[in-house]
XYZ file of C-alpha atoms in Angstrom:
772
model
C -0.141 0.243 -0.070
C 1.386 3.554 -0.943
C 1.828 6.091 1.713
C 0.565 9.765 1.463
C 1.804 12.014 -0.881
C 4.951 13.673 0.090
C 3.066 17.125 -0.232
C 0.678 15.901 2.429
C 3.343 14.503 4.567
C 4.870 18.127 4.466
C 1.470 19.956 5.298
C 1.008 17.300 8.348
C 4.545 18.195 9.408
C 4.421 22.003 8.849
C 1.024 21.877 10.748
C 2.634 20.664 13.660
C 5.095 22.392 13.778
C 3.111 25.559 13.679
C 1.606 24.169 16.432
C 4.136 22.887 18.488
C 5.388 26.544 18.233
C 2.246 28.143 18.563
C 2.170 26.140 21.983
C 5.936 26.893 22.946
C 4.774 30.953 22.452
C 1.614 30.438 24.224
C 3.420 29.051 27.346
C 6.214 31.646 27.182
C 3.618 34.624 26.306
C 2.025 33.041 29.207
C 5.386 33.330 31.730
C 5.944 36.238 30.709
C 2.269 37.733 31.100
C 3.168 36.221 34.317
C 6.149 37.750 35.511
C 4.921 41.443 34.750
C 1.834 41.068 36.704
C 3.961 39.858 39.490
C 6.244 42.622 39.026
C 3.456 45.833 38.463
C 1.098 44.316 41.021
C 3.137 43.545 43.925
C 5.989 45.786 45.488
C 8.258 47.252 42.086
C 11.111 47.873 43.872
C 13.283 47.346 46.782
C 14.076 50.715 48.411
C 16.939 50.633 50.662
C 16.678 52.408 54.673
C 17.779 56.082 53.983
C 19.881 56.987 56.962
C 19.902 60.388 58.460
C 22.510 62.638 61.208
C 20.265 64.809 63.427
C 18.815 67.422 62.613
C 20.139 70.601 62.867
C 18.194 73.152 65.384
C 18.740 76.576 64.891
C 18.004 79.327 67.928
C 19.764 82.781 69.241
C 22.800 82.188 71.127
C 23.832 78.804 69.296
C 27.507 78.048 69.482
C 27.718 77.999 65.228
C 29.778 80.285 62.765
C 28.228 80.955 59.327
C 31.434 78.554 58.083
C 30.221 75.823 59.971
C 26.584 76.126 58.882
C 26.872 76.624 55.150
C 29.206 73.141 56.119
C 26.153 71.627 56.852
C 24.199 72.562 54.608
C 26.026 71.454 52.315
C 26.411 68.461 53.945
C 22.757 68.150 53.224
C 22.465 68.688 49.885
C 21.459 72.616 50.112
C 22.475 74.317 46.683
C 23.859 78.109 46.811
C 22.582 80.833 44.836
C 21.897 84.298 45.110
C 19.105 85.262 45.759
C 17.833 82.059 47.856
C 14.790 80.732 45.948
C 13.327 77.325 46.193
C 13.246 74.838 49.127
C 16.926 73.704 49.227
C 18.863 76.927 48.715
C 20.783 79.014 50.894
C 22.722 82.559 50.610
C 25.473 84.056 52.257
C 26.634 87.698 52.717
C 29.334 87.724 55.463
C 27.605 86.890 58.502
C 24.621 86.672 57.139
C 23.219 83.726 55.816
C 19.295 83.038 53.786
C 18.138 79.615 53.217
C 14.923 78.270 52.580
C 14.410 75.199 54.529
C 12.979 71.906 52.931
C 9.581 70.577 54.232
C 10.223 67.102 56.006
C 8.763 64.519 58.014
C 9.990 64.280 61.832
C 9.083 61.516 63.770
C 7.580 64.350 66.206
C 6.189 65.689 63.278
C 5.632 67.240 59.711
C 7.560 70.413 59.191
C 6.683 72.853 56.312
C 9.658 74.630 53.739
C 10.439 77.913 56.022
C 12.526 81.103 55.124
C 14.729 82.148 57.603
C 17.564 84.906 58.264
C 20.372 83.822 60.383
C 23.285 86.306 61.714
C 26.132 85.485 63.202
C 27.982 87.118 65.616
C 31.254 86.046 68.094
C 31.038 82.339 67.028
C 27.234 81.704 67.473
C 23.965 82.837 66.286
C 22.844 86.509 67.074
C 19.438 86.459 65.090
C 17.206 84.207 63.985
C 13.934 86.017 62.084
C 11.764 85.128 59.599
C 13.202 86.284 56.042
C 9.383 87.526 55.068
C 8.503 89.526 57.859
C 11.954 89.609 59.561
C 10.055 88.693 62.812
C 12.124 86.595 65.464
C 11.860 83.276 65.329
C 12.560 81.339 68.378
C 13.762 77.498 67.715
C 13.959 76.584 63.449
C 15.039 72.452 62.962
C 16.259 71.947 59.627
C 15.979 68.844 57.715
C 18.816 66.592 58.463
C 21.864 65.128 55.929
C 21.204 61.671 54.599
C 24.405 60.013 55.170
C 24.089 56.759 53.781
C 21.606 53.586 52.818
C 21.714 50.166 53.460
C 21.350 48.543 49.496
C 20.951 44.974 48.255
C 23.896 43.167 46.584
C 22.253 45.731 43.801
C 23.188 49.046 44.558
C 20.209 50.684 43.223
C 18.978 53.629 44.279
C 15.595 55.467 43.876
C 13.144 58.602 45.316
C 9.571 57.143 43.774
C 7.074 59.756 42.955
C 3.674 59.693 42.162
C 2.000 60.565 38.606
C 0.755 63.746 40.447
C 4.281 64.894 41.523
C 6.196 64.512 38.139
C 6.168 68.383 36.675
C 4.230 68.616 33.327
C 7.166 70.115 31.533
C 9.401 67.338 31.984
C 7.118 65.008 30.843
C 6.264 67.164 27.651
C 9.993 67.127 27.195
C 10.414 63.290 27.708
C 7.671 62.322 25.307
C 8.847 64.996 22.522
C 12.622 63.349 22.897
C 11.703 59.680 23.791
C 7.973 59.182 22.455
C 6.265 61.417 20.656
C 2.817 59.152 20.299
C 3.210 57.136 23.633
C -0.258 57.540 24.446
C -1.837 56.829 21.336
C 0.319 53.086 20.081
C -0.176 50.013 22.249
C 3.258 49.317 23.617
C 5.089 49.457 20.117
C 5.645 51.594 17.389
C 5.864 49.582 13.779
C 6.307 52.970 11.814
C 9.195 53.990 14.368
C 11.268 50.830 14.292
C 11.010 50.782 10.474
C 12.433 54.115 10.587
C 14.996 53.099 12.409
C 15.531 50.353 10.264
C 15.836 52.348 7.636
C 17.942 55.590 9.147
C 20.440 52.609 10.686
C 20.994 51.053 7.089
C 21.518 54.095 5.476
C 24.409 54.982 8.435
C 25.464 51.185 8.887
C 25.518 51.725 12.668
C 22.595 52.266 15.329
C 22.138 56.505 15.139
C 17.914 56.130 15.958
C 16.202 53.691 18.097
C 12.636 52.733 17.787
C 11.695 51.696 20.825
C 8.903 52.962 22.621
C 9.257 54.305 26.515
C 7.110 51.345 26.900
C 9.798 48.953 25.497
C 12.063 50.981 27.038
C 11.175 50.424 30.614
C 10.314 46.699 29.931
C 14.065 46.221 28.618
C 14.872 48.258 32.217
C 12.782 46.082 34.406
C 12.974 43.055 32.900
C 15.538 41.941 30.051
C 19.315 42.317 29.658
C 21.206 44.611 27.215
C 22.101 42.305 24.801
C 21.156 43.019 20.800
C 19.628 40.098 19.655
C 16.741 39.442 17.367
C 15.248 36.678 20.697
C 15.365 39.493 23.020
C 13.594 42.453 20.834
C 10.742 39.836 20.486
C 10.433 39.146 23.693
C 10.556 42.861 24.455
C 7.813 43.812 21.928
C 5.275 41.123 23.028
C 5.931 42.057 27.099
C 5.532 46.066 26.273
C 2.278 45.214 24.648
C 1.186 42.531 27.281
C 2.200 45.689 30.101
C -0.311 48.177 28.025
C -2.440 45.680 27.949
C -2.798 45.111 31.660
C -1.743 48.869 32.765
C -3.004 52.652 32.068
C -0.806 54.956 30.118
C -0.160 56.943 33.586
C 0.787 54.360 35.600
C 3.503 53.040 32.739
C 4.637 56.894 32.575
C 4.810 56.796 36.134
C 7.190 53.368 36.225
C 10.097 54.873 33.929
C 10.055 58.150 35.499
C 10.926 56.062 38.686
C 12.863 53.302 37.023
C 14.944 55.283 34.227
C 18.959 54.735 34.875
C 20.592 58.353 35.181
C 23.728 57.915 35.718
C 26.271 57.057 38.934
C 27.171 58.260 42.223
C 30.320 56.106 43.373
C 28.802 52.443 43.847
C 25.379 53.948 43.940
C 23.406 53.399 40.481
C 21.102 56.738 40.394
C 17.395 56.040 39.060
C 14.723 58.306 38.440
C 14.253 61.925 37.199
C 13.650 62.206 41.498
C 17.190 61.123 42.792
C 19.150 62.445 39.605
C 17.628 65.883 40.131
C 19.135 65.851 44.036
C 22.426 64.203 42.719
C 23.219 67.292 39.829
C 21.189 69.746 40.838
C 20.372 69.786 44.237
C 16.796 70.620 43.635
C 13.268 68.608 44.178
C 12.211 67.908 40.213
C 9.202 70.640 41.001
C 12.601 73.618 40.833
C 13.692 71.549 37.596
C 14.435 75.441 34.840
C 14.156 74.055 31.398
C 17.773 73.494 30.853
C 18.163 71.460 34.236
C 15.186 69.100 32.375
C 16.700 69.121 28.811
C 20.171 67.580 30.577
C 17.942 64.936 32.506
C 16.125 64.342 29.660
C 19.211 64.788 27.130
C 21.024 62.261 29.089
C 18.882 58.948 28.796
C 20.098 58.740 25.532
C 23.750 57.701 27.201
C 24.200 58.440 31.171
C 27.448 58.177 31.253
C 28.532 59.769 27.303
C 26.112 62.574 28.095
C 27.380 62.969 32.463
C 27.569 66.533 32.858
C 30.472 66.284 34.969
C 32.442 64.351 33.035
C 31.890 64.943 29.676
C 30.239 68.321 30.146
C 31.114 68.908 26.206
C 28.969 66.422 25.025
C 26.466 67.102 27.913
C 26.045 70.540 26.810
C 25.700 69.809 23.172
C 22.766 67.022 23.399
C 21.102 69.555 26.522
C 21.247 72.309 23.896
C 19.771 69.587 21.036
C 16.749 69.244 23.755
C 16.225 72.688 24.225
C 15.997 73.506 20.465
C 13.313 70.485 20.150
C 11.359 71.541 22.938
C 11.459 74.771 21.371
C 9.990 73.537 17.884
C 7.101 72.050 20.272
C 6.230 74.648 21.788
C 7.185 73.895 25.082
C 9.497 76.904 25.747
C 9.368 80.847 24.130
C 12.165 82.518 22.200
C 13.062 84.808 25.431
C 13.408 81.162 27.620
C 15.277 79.438 24.838
C 17.630 82.114 25.108
C 17.799 82.312 28.730
C 18.132 78.563 29.229
C 21.204 77.810 26.018
C 22.851 80.815 27.512
C 23.237 79.115 30.773
C 26.341 77.475 32.200
C 26.833 73.910 32.929
C 28.182 74.891 36.475
C 25.819 74.000 39.188
C 26.692 70.362 37.758
C 30.089 70.491 39.870
C 30.862 68.022 42.140
C 29.611 69.059 45.491
C 30.569 67.719 49.122
C 28.098 65.078 50.170
C 27.507 63.616 53.165
C 25.729 60.284 51.677
C 27.684 57.104 52.074
C 30.339 58.492 53.017
C 30.922 58.019 56.919
C 31.388 54.417 56.650
C 32.680 53.777 60.165
C 29.350 55.044 61.456
C 26.906 53.384 59.309
C 28.591 50.312 60.501
C 27.655 50.853 63.932
C 24.100 51.623 63.076
C 23.657 48.461 61.867
C 25.349 46.772 64.033
C 22.693 48.236 66.211
C 19.770 47.675 64.307
C 20.495 44.182 63.948
C 18.475 43.213 66.997
C 15.311 44.247 65.645
C 15.179 44.905 62.067
C 15.791 41.493 59.497
C 18.290 42.666 56.715
C 15.375 42.891 54.221
C 13.789 44.800 55.866
C 16.937 47.461 55.381
C 17.541 46.777 51.846
C 14.241 46.832 50.663
C 11.392 48.578 52.608
C 12.462 52.366 52.281
C 12.514 52.893 56.199
C 13.894 56.136 57.224
C 16.485 55.887 60.131
C 17.400 58.799 62.225
C 20.591 58.659 63.954
C 22.768 61.032 66.574
C 25.375 61.249 64.435
C 26.520 65.472 64.517
C 28.245 66.096 60.747
C 30.168 69.049 62.679
C 32.186 67.217 65.032
C 32.315 63.782 62.776
C 33.671 66.752 60.321
C 36.648 67.595 62.956
C 37.131 64.447 64.083
C 38.496 63.114 60.594
C 40.422 66.171 59.574
C 41.935 66.438 62.660
C 43.046 62.518 62.969
C 43.717 62.741 59.136
C 46.203 65.977 60.026
C 47.555 64.817 63.082
C 48.648 61.148 62.215
C 50.398 62.786 58.775
C 52.407 65.213 60.571
C 53.327 61.920 63.691
C 54.008 60.233 60.345
C 56.228 62.785 59.195
C 58.533 63.340 62.364
C 58.711 59.695 62.695
C 59.268 58.124 58.955
C 56.710 55.967 59.603
C 53.607 55.584 57.444
C 51.692 53.015 58.744
C 50.271 54.906 61.493
C 46.309 53.930 61.873
C 43.989 55.801 64.519
C 40.333 55.913 65.533
C 38.066 57.881 67.381
C 34.884 57.947 69.061
C 32.634 61.235 70.170
C 29.791 60.948 72.759
C 27.793 63.444 73.686
C 28.412 63.125 77.283
C 24.970 63.866 78.929
C 23.177 60.932 77.443
C 25.904 58.568 75.754
C 24.474 59.545 72.064
C 27.644 58.771 69.710
C 28.204 62.069 68.063
C 30.793 60.752 65.994
C 32.649 57.955 64.660
C 36.122 57.628 62.824
C 37.577 53.738 61.725
C 40.374 54.868 60.335
C 42.950 57.890 59.320
C 41.055 57.335 55.951
C 37.667 58.941 56.420
C 35.982 57.853 53.187
C 37.861 54.283 53.178
C 35.222 51.337 53.714
C 37.225 48.407 55.409
C 37.805 47.251 58.573
C 36.624 49.568 61.694
C 39.706 49.953 63.932
C 36.969 51.939 66.663
C 34.511 48.826 66.595
C 36.610 45.910 65.406
C 40.014 46.280 66.567
C 40.322 45.280 70.021
C 44.088 46.237 71.621
C 45.564 46.204 75.296
C 43.923 49.336 76.729
C 47.391 50.038 79.241
C 46.670 52.608 81.822
C 43.066 53.512 80.585
C 42.542 50.793 83.217
C 43.685 52.604 86.224
C 40.448 54.488 86.696
C 38.689 50.990 87.364
C 41.592 50.320 90.124
C 41.189 53.430 91.863
C 37.346 53.609 91.377
C 37.273 49.935 93.781
C 39.852 51.610 96.233
C 37.772 54.669 96.946
C 34.764 51.980 96.871
C 36.401 49.849 99.729
C 36.814 53.762 101.609
C 40.454 54.705 100.688
C 40.467 58.325 100.181
C 42.295 60.456 97.466
C 44.422 61.448 99.997
C 45.657 58.008 100.857
C 49.137 57.175 101.079
C 50.565 54.741 98.647
C 53.841 52.734 98.175
C 55.195 53.477 94.942
C 58.433 50.795 95.645
C 59.629 48.258 94.152
C 58.497 44.814 94.110
C 59.064 41.610 92.848
C 56.006 38.748 92.000
C 56.413 35.088 90.453
C 55.458 34.905 86.904
C 53.883 31.526 85.565
C 57.014 31.049 83.562
C 59.028 30.590 86.719
C 61.079 33.567 86.535
C 60.690 37.211 88.889
C 58.353 39.690 87.017
C 59.689 43.292 88.558
C 57.109 45.952 86.935
C 58.696 49.417 86.403
C 57.346 52.872 86.199
C 57.932 54.980 83.057
C 60.702 57.330 84.060
C 62.406 54.147 86.283
C 62.140 55.696 89.135
C 60.165 54.707 92.666
C 58.543 57.617 94.105
C 58.550 56.216 97.509
C 55.137 57.424 99.787
C 52.593 58.926 97.137
C 49.170 60.379 97.748
C 46.590 58.256 96.018
C 45.493 61.241 93.532
C 48.733 61.774 92.537
C 49.353 58.307 91.315
C 46.478 58.112 89.413
C 47.433 61.591 88.058
C 51.097 60.686 87.293
C 50.067 56.834 86.146
C 52.537 55.054 88.587
C 52.566 51.559 87.625
C 54.211 50.578 91.037
C 51.764 52.047 93.298
C 49.202 50.927 91.135
C 49.693 47.479 91.374
C 50.591 47.635 95.219
C 46.872 49.638 95.357
C 45.488 46.783 93.115
C 46.399 43.419 95.027
C 45.551 44.893 98.251
C 41.897 46.183 97.257
C 41.780 42.696 95.580
C 41.555 41.570 91.577
C 37.746 40.880 92.042
C 37.296 44.010 93.458
C 38.749 45.963 90.174
C 37.039 43.318 87.778
C 34.107 44.415 89.497
C 34.572 47.720 89.033
C 35.499 47.018 85.258
C 32.016 45.289 85.347
C 30.222 48.145 86.554
C 31.769 50.715 84.137
C 30.381 48.579 81.742
C 32.952 46.370 80.399
C 30.608 42.973 80.136
C 33.486 40.139 78.470
C 34.985 37.762 80.434
C 37.935 39.098 82.296
C 40.542 36.858 83.596
C 42.153 38.072 87.062
C 45.494 38.127 86.363
C 47.954 40.560 88.223
C 48.515 42.231 84.476
C 44.892 43.362 84.475
C 46.111 46.114 86.754
C 48.369 48.135 83.992
C 45.978 47.152 81.257
C 46.503 43.234 79.669
C 43.166 43.308 78.647
C 41.589 43.962 74.842
C 39.097 46.493 74.102
C 37.937 48.526 71.268
C 37.615 52.515 70.982
C 33.757 51.981 71.366
C 34.211 49.581 74.783
C 36.681 52.032 75.936
C 33.923 54.805 75.346
C 31.175 52.479 77.191
C 33.232 52.480 80.103
C 34.533 56.181 80.405
C 31.071 56.706 79.202
C 29.658 55.809 82.950
C 32.793 58.197 84.696
C 31.592 60.934 82.484
C 27.656 60.788 83.338
C 28.725 60.681 87.077
C 28.522 56.940 87.686
C 25.125 56.591 85.737
C 25.313 53.734 82.924
C 23.696 54.354 79.773
C 24.387 52.172 76.835
C 26.094 54.015 73.640
C 23.848 55.100 71.298
C 23.851 56.114 67.747
C 19.908 55.797 66.289
C 17.027 57.936 67.710
C 13.946 56.628 65.910
C 13.352 54.734 62.711
C 10.399 55.607 60.818
C 8.571 53.367 58.180
C 8.500 54.506 54.375
C 4.992 56.227 55.033
C 6.401 58.404 57.558
C 4.590 55.925 60.210
C 6.455 55.809 63.890
C 8.225 52.252 63.994
C 10.434 52.684 67.252
C 12.260 55.388 69.105
C 15.093 54.570 71.203
C 14.580 56.135 74.473
C 17.160 56.475 77.182
C 17.823 53.873 79.645
C 20.250 55.021 82.706
C 21.351 52.841 85.694
C 23.208 53.799 88.639
C 26.263 52.078 89.064
C 28.254 53.600 90.791
C 27.584 56.373 93.658
C 27.843 59.944 92.626
C 29.412 61.184 95.548
C 32.804 58.157 94.418
C 32.228 59.147 91.178
C 33.038 62.883 91.874
C 36.109 61.678 93.971
C 37.387 59.793 90.974
C 36.382 62.518 88.218
C 38.633 64.938 90.588
C 41.070 62.504 90.276
C 40.916 62.301 86.207
C 40.918 66.318 85.903
C 44.480 66.119 88.211
C 45.576 63.768 85.265
C 45.701 67.212 83.273
C 46.153 69.608 85.726
C 49.159 68.029 87.207
C 50.132 64.521 85.496
C 50.506 62.951 82.264
C 47.995 65.348 79.976
C 49.535 68.305 81.418
C 50.426 69.517 77.764
C 46.677 70.327 77.215
C 47.725 73.087 79.637
C 49.109 74.662 76.766
C 46.004 74.696 74.533
C 43.085 76.821 74.499
C 41.387 74.121 76.977
C 43.538 74.746 79.667
C 40.113 76.409 81.388
C 37.664 73.659 80.115
C 38.347 71.492 83.793
C 39.049 68.644 81.170
C 39.034 64.621 83.339
C 41.087 62.406 81.552
C 43.716 59.583 81.241
C 46.286 58.532 78.706
C 47.178 54.626 78.178
C 49.937 53.211 76.666
C 50.442 49.195 75.883
C 53.367 47.330 76.370
C 56.385 48.053 74.094
C 54.697 51.255 72.934
C 52.841 49.937 70.500
C 49.377 51.424 71.630
C 48.406 55.250 72.294
C 45.643 55.792 73.833
C 43.658 58.979 75.651
C 40.122 59.203 77.122
C 38.920 62.310 78.108
C 36.009 64.532 78.397
C 34.607 68.071 78.931
C 30.998 69.544 79.999
C 29.614 68.441 76.876
C 32.108 65.631 75.205
C 33.361 62.332 75.551
C 36.024 61.594 73.242
C 38.550 58.529 73.224
C 41.263 58.718 70.635
C 43.637 55.220 70.062
C 46.475 55.469 67.790
C 49.130 52.176 66.374
C 49.478 50.275 63.973
C 48.038 47.512 62.339
C 50.081 45.057 62.186
C 51.134 45.451 66.243
C 54.315 46.875 65.439
C 55.683 49.710 67.783
C 54.255 52.693 67.176
C 56.570 54.552 69.675
C 53.909 56.692 70.899
C 52.847 57.191 74.361
C 49.319 58.131 75.184
C 50.542 61.794 75.748
C 52.927 61.599 72.563
C 49.915 60.283 70.443
C 46.911 59.956 71.219
C 46.291 62.823 73.334
C 47.268 64.900 70.472
C 44.481 64.031 68.491
C 42.347 64.382 71.212
C 43.558 68.100 71.695
C 43.252 68.854 67.814
C 39.930 67.841 67.982
C 38.479 69.485 70.649
C 39.912 72.774 70.470
C 37.876 72.632 67.118
C 35.075 71.480 68.856
C 32.426 74.207 70.705
C 31.986 72.100 73.903
C 31.319 73.321 77.689
C 33.877 73.489 80.620
C 33.644 70.629 82.891
C 31.824 71.823 85.914
C 31.167 69.282 88.213
C 27.921 69.419 89.934
C 29.341 68.577 94.207
C 26.557 65.840 95.604
C 25.968 65.680 99.441
C 28.404 64.490 101.679
C 31.312 66.142 99.788
C 33.601 68.258 102.148
C 37.112 69.932 101.172
C 39.977 69.830 102.801
C 43.525 71.064 102.483
C 46.474 68.276 102.366
C 50.200 68.873 102.528
C 51.681 66.801 99.266
C 54.560 65.718 101.479
C 53.195 65.223 104.937
C 49.767 64.032 103.706
C 48.741 65.542 106.839
C 45.966 68.167 106.668
C 47.087 71.553 105.747
C 46.040 74.648 104.404
C 49.311 76.150 103.484
C 52.450 76.277 101.826
C 53.008 73.149 99.586
C 48.938 71.989 100.562
C 46.201 71.234 98.212
C 42.877 71.007 98.275
C 41.085 67.439 97.943
C 37.212 66.431 97.942
C 36.422 63.818 100.554
C 33.577 61.697 101.605
C 32.415 62.928 105.181
C 33.791 61.884 107.854
C 36.535 60.166 105.598
C 38.864 63.470 105.684
C 41.936 63.346 108.037
C 42.350 64.712 111.032
C 44.924 63.579 112.247
C 48.292 62.284 111.089
C 48.876 59.159 108.831
C 51.725 57.173 108.510
C 52.654 54.413 105.739
C 52.552 51.825 108.261
C 48.907 52.554 108.478
C 47.569 52.550 105.620
C 46.005 49.314 104.230
C 48.311 48.312 101.349
C 49.621 45.096 102.189
C 53.502 43.870 101.494
C 53.528 41.860 97.899
C 54.858 39.356 99.239
C 51.789 38.822 102.020
C 49.476 39.480 99.088
C 48.683 35.711 97.213
C 49.612 35.658 92.942
C 46.394 33.803 91.233
C 47.211 31.437 89.275
C 47.737 31.929 85.506
C 44.695 30.490 83.123
C 46.383 27.525 81.190
C 47.882 29.075 78.146
C 47.889 32.627 79.317
C 51.013 34.449 78.569
C 53.810 34.813 81.825
C 53.516 37.995 83.443
C 56.863 39.018 82.603
C 55.922 38.918 78.813
C 52.376 40.567 79.365
C 53.291 43.305 81.755
C 57.188 43.833 81.561
C 57.453 46.964 79.944
C 53.518 48.630 80.197
C 53.633 52.467 80.518
C 51.465 55.523 81.738
């Protein structure tokens, strides 16, 4: 039996192939349709959390200069123009700044835009008035600087607009340049594609595109940039499906929010709203025609037409767009002439605080981790209001870098590193943080991660333990040689920094001069467990080995952990966790979390008062006396120097009436820096604090304190000659002669030496060379 004719077979095979292809096409179209609706019906973009600095509150009497205010306005993205016109602008004339603040939603409520005039005199705000009517304004809060964001792996960022927020001049210019028949076609424009094809064939290269706005949106949201026939078919099909499901205005709004318009370091700038802020420091509603022309012109090639990298290309493209705008009635002759005459000066790179404070952002992320998931920070558009003070942060960065550079030059050593922490003395808010000498270098955060031996910074805890056991600032201590056994079998003989013994010294003087021998005698007398308890009371929670080496700083802490300890002393014995966050709001401005101030009294205020007085003696007559040659000499600074074994780590922690600042200097490879606390970290501390407005430290004397004059040599009550006035807890002031023999300091030989833990360093190795 003969088979069917060949043509019937071919027909059947062709039909089957068509059916198979149609089925496959239907399956693919169905898949593309699901993908489009899932993206558009759900959350279309992952919005990173935005992190803000503290808001600047202006009022007459505020310690602030016009230079400082101008710097902060620049960090907050304000633009300088004369006169200040739209929101986010300012003008300066000598000691007067006029500005127009932006409206802003704070955790405490909405703050409208305000026109303000600020005058300055003698380093402070002299007057604050409303620009319109010149009436005095008692207090004005400016919108804070955005200092960073938490991105997912794709470093995209955008500010979302809804349709009514998109200015019509921008919409009309966009459509004129990119898709004139947008409201007539159904996703693709066959005639435009044909025209582009002919033009490209004639030119021998791609000179014209035929894609509609809808196709461009599909390509940006769903497809790659590869130029293949299959991708173009997918693009066309998805554009038709998108138009089938969604309204034109919805598609247009998505395009305005999605279009890629440049790069801010590792942050991709998407959408006209963010691009307007990035290039011009303006909201889209304030864009001029020439600025609209720049942004729309950049769509064709954001890198090639970048106004900062390629101003000549950008200017040519801008003028072309302006001409097209005029041809279509979007600009009159006068407006066109004005726009063409404007230079590209306003797109210069401005100093910005956005995503440059890496160390502080590390701390913010760390403190958020307990309550917010990483995906919350990367996708839900949270608004995080922090405690960062941009003015103080600037001084920290500048002076840390400058001082280290000077020290490196002196010592011909380019490997020095440093870290700085500044807090509010009253409430523990972290005001500034530097994790290294290069302020814009992201990487190892020494302020949080570098745990180094703290040297003599531990000594206030030793003396606090003694004061809690009933000793006084005038108690005589023996600064004499002693020998202890070590786990190595070799005797340990600690030494003072000057390699001398000072005999009988009062307790306050031993701390002020950081005498190692007196401190070891004292610590062994009061007991290592009491010292460990004092360290814990001050705020260090980790396990501590109760070895005598602890008394001279054989304990490793980060600058942040040191700051937590000294914060308790600075706040009068009241412990509060250091915090970098004030509040967190949702993208719709709903308040999610407010971080309140939790305070716990850890040390009696009167005892803390005595310790703080001794720390002030560190500056007035001890290892920190170099501050007396600076403008800080009358600030009553309380602090402590610290140096680790072999001059590896240089520390200083000190506080004024307003601020606690901790500085560490050293080398990442743990080699000697050859800097003591006073020759290294103290210099950084001084250079920072003389540039930070801060009130003198004026201690509030608690009840039960009495003052008595003490002779420095005999340590007996005396109001003349060689005497010094000291505070005492009432009833502990000396009223009769004392002698070293009656002081509660046992001999080293009578003090049991704890057995070191297995694997611990020998005492000789750990402490032999520890200095002040």
